[in-house]
Coordinates of C-alpha atoms in Angstrom, one line a residue:
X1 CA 78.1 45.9 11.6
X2 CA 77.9 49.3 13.4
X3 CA 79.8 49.4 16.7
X4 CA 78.1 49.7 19.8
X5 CA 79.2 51.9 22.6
X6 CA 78.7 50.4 26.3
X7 CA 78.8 53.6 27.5
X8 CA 76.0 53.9 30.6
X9 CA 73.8 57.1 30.3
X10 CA 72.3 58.3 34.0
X11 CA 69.1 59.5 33.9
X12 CA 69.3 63.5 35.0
X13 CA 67.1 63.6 38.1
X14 CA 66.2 66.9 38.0
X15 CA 62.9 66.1 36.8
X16 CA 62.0 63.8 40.2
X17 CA 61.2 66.6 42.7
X18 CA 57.5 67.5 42.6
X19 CA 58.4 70.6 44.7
X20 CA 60.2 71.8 41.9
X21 CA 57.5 71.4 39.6
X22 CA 53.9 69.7 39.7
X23 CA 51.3 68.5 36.9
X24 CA 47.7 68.6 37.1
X25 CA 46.1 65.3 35.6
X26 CA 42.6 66.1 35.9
X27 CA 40.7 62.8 36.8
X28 CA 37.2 63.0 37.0
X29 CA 36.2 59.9 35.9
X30 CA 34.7 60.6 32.1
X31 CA 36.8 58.9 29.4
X32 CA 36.4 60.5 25.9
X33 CA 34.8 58.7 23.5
X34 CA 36.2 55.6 21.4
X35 CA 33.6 55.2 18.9
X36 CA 30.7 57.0 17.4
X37 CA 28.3 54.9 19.2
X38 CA 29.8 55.6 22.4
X39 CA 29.6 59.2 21.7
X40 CA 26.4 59.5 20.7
X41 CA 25.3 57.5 24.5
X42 CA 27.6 59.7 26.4
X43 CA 25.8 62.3 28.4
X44 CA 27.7 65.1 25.9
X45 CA 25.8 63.9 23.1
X46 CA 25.2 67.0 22.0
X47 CA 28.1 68.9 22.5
X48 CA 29.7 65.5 20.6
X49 CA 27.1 65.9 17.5
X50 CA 27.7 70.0 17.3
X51 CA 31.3 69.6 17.4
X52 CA 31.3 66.8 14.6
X53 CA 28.6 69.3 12.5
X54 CA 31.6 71.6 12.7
X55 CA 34.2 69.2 11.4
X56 CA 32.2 68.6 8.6
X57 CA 31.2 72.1 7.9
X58 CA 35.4 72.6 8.1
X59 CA 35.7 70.0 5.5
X60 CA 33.5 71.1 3.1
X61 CA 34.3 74.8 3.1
X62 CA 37.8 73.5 3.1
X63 CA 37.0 71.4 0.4
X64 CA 38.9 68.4 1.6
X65 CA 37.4 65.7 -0.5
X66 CA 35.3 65.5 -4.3
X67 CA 32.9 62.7 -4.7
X68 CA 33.4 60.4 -7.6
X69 CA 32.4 57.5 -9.2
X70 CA 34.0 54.4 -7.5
X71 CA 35.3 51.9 -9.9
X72 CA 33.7 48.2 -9.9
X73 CA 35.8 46.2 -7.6
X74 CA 37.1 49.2 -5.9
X75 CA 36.7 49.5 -2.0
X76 CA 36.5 52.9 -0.5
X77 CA 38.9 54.1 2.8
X78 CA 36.8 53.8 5.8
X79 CA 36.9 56.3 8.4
X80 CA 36.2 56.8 12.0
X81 CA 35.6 59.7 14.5
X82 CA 38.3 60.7 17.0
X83 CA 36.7 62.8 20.0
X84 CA 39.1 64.6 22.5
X85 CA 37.9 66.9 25.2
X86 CA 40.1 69.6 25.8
X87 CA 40.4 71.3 29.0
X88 CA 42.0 74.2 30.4
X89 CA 45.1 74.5 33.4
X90 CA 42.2 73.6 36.6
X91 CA 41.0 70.7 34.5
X92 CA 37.4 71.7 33.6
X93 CA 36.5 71.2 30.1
X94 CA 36.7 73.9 27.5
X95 CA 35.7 72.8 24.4
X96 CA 34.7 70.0 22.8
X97 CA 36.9 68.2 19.7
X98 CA 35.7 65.7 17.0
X99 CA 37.8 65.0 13.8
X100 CA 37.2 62.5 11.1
X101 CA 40.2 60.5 9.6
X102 CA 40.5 58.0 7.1
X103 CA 41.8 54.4 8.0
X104 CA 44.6 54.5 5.7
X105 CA 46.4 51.7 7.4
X106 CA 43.9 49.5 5.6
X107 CA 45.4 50.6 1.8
X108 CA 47.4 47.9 0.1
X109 CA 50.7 49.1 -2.2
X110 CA 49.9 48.2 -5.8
X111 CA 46.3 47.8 -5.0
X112 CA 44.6 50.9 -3.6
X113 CA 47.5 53.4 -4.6
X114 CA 50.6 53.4 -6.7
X115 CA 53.0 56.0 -5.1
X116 CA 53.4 57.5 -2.1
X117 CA 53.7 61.6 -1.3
X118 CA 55.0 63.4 1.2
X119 CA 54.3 67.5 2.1
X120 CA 57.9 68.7 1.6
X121 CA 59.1 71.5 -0.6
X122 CA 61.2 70.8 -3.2
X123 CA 63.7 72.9 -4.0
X124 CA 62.6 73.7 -7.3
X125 CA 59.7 74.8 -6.2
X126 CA 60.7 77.4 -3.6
X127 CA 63.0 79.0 -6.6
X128 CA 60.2 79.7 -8.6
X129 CA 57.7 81.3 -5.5
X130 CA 61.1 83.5 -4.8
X131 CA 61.2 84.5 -8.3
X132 CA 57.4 85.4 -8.9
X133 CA 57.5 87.3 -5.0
X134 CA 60.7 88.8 -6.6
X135 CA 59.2 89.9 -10.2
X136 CA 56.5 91.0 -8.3
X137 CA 58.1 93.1 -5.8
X138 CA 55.9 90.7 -2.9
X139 CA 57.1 91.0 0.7
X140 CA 58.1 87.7 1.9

């Protein structure tokens, strides 16, 4: 069993002042979207639908995704929309953000996949790019 310290750590407080520095929270009463129906009603409908033409566009030039054959018995990954407004320093919105990402919570170990990845070098891997830049005479 790892030890414990009792050791009380204060809080710094240099943070508290507002003098010292102040944070505009923009509050003007719209709420970005939760859903794709509630997007699609809000009075930016259409800056909603051109910014999630875009996303798509982005995937597909981007090839994110192949279309297959889905196996009997097989249920795909659902997805949803995720809309953001983003806004500049005074608050006033900029631009208008829509991204589509899979529900991969809903994947069962075993079932819908076998192993898990992660996007980290290995290694190995970074030995041989050095050695082809070096062969190469590439600039890295």
């Amino acid at each position: 069993m790892p030890r414990r310290s009792g050791r009380i750590v204060p809080q710094p407080n240099c943070y508290l002042g507002l003098t010292e520095t102040q944070v505009v929270i923009p509050d003007d009463g719209v709420e970005d979207p939760l859903s794709y129906k509630q997007a699609i009603n809000d009075v930016d409908k259409d800056q909603w639908v051109k910014a999630m033409n875009l996303e798509m566009e982005s995937m597909y030039f981007n090839s994110v995704w192949e279309l297959v054959d889905l196996p009997d018995g097989v249920k795909p990954i659902g997805c949803k929309w995720i809309y953001k407004r983003k806004r500049d320093s005074a608050g006033k919105v900029q631009t208008f953000k829509a991204r589509l990402v899979a529900k991969g919570y809903t994947q069962r170990k075993g079932v819908d996949y076998e192993e898990t990845f992660s996007p980290v070098a290995m290694l190995k891997s970074i030995r041989i790019l050095l050695s082809i830049a070096t062969f190469y005479d590439y600039e890295i």
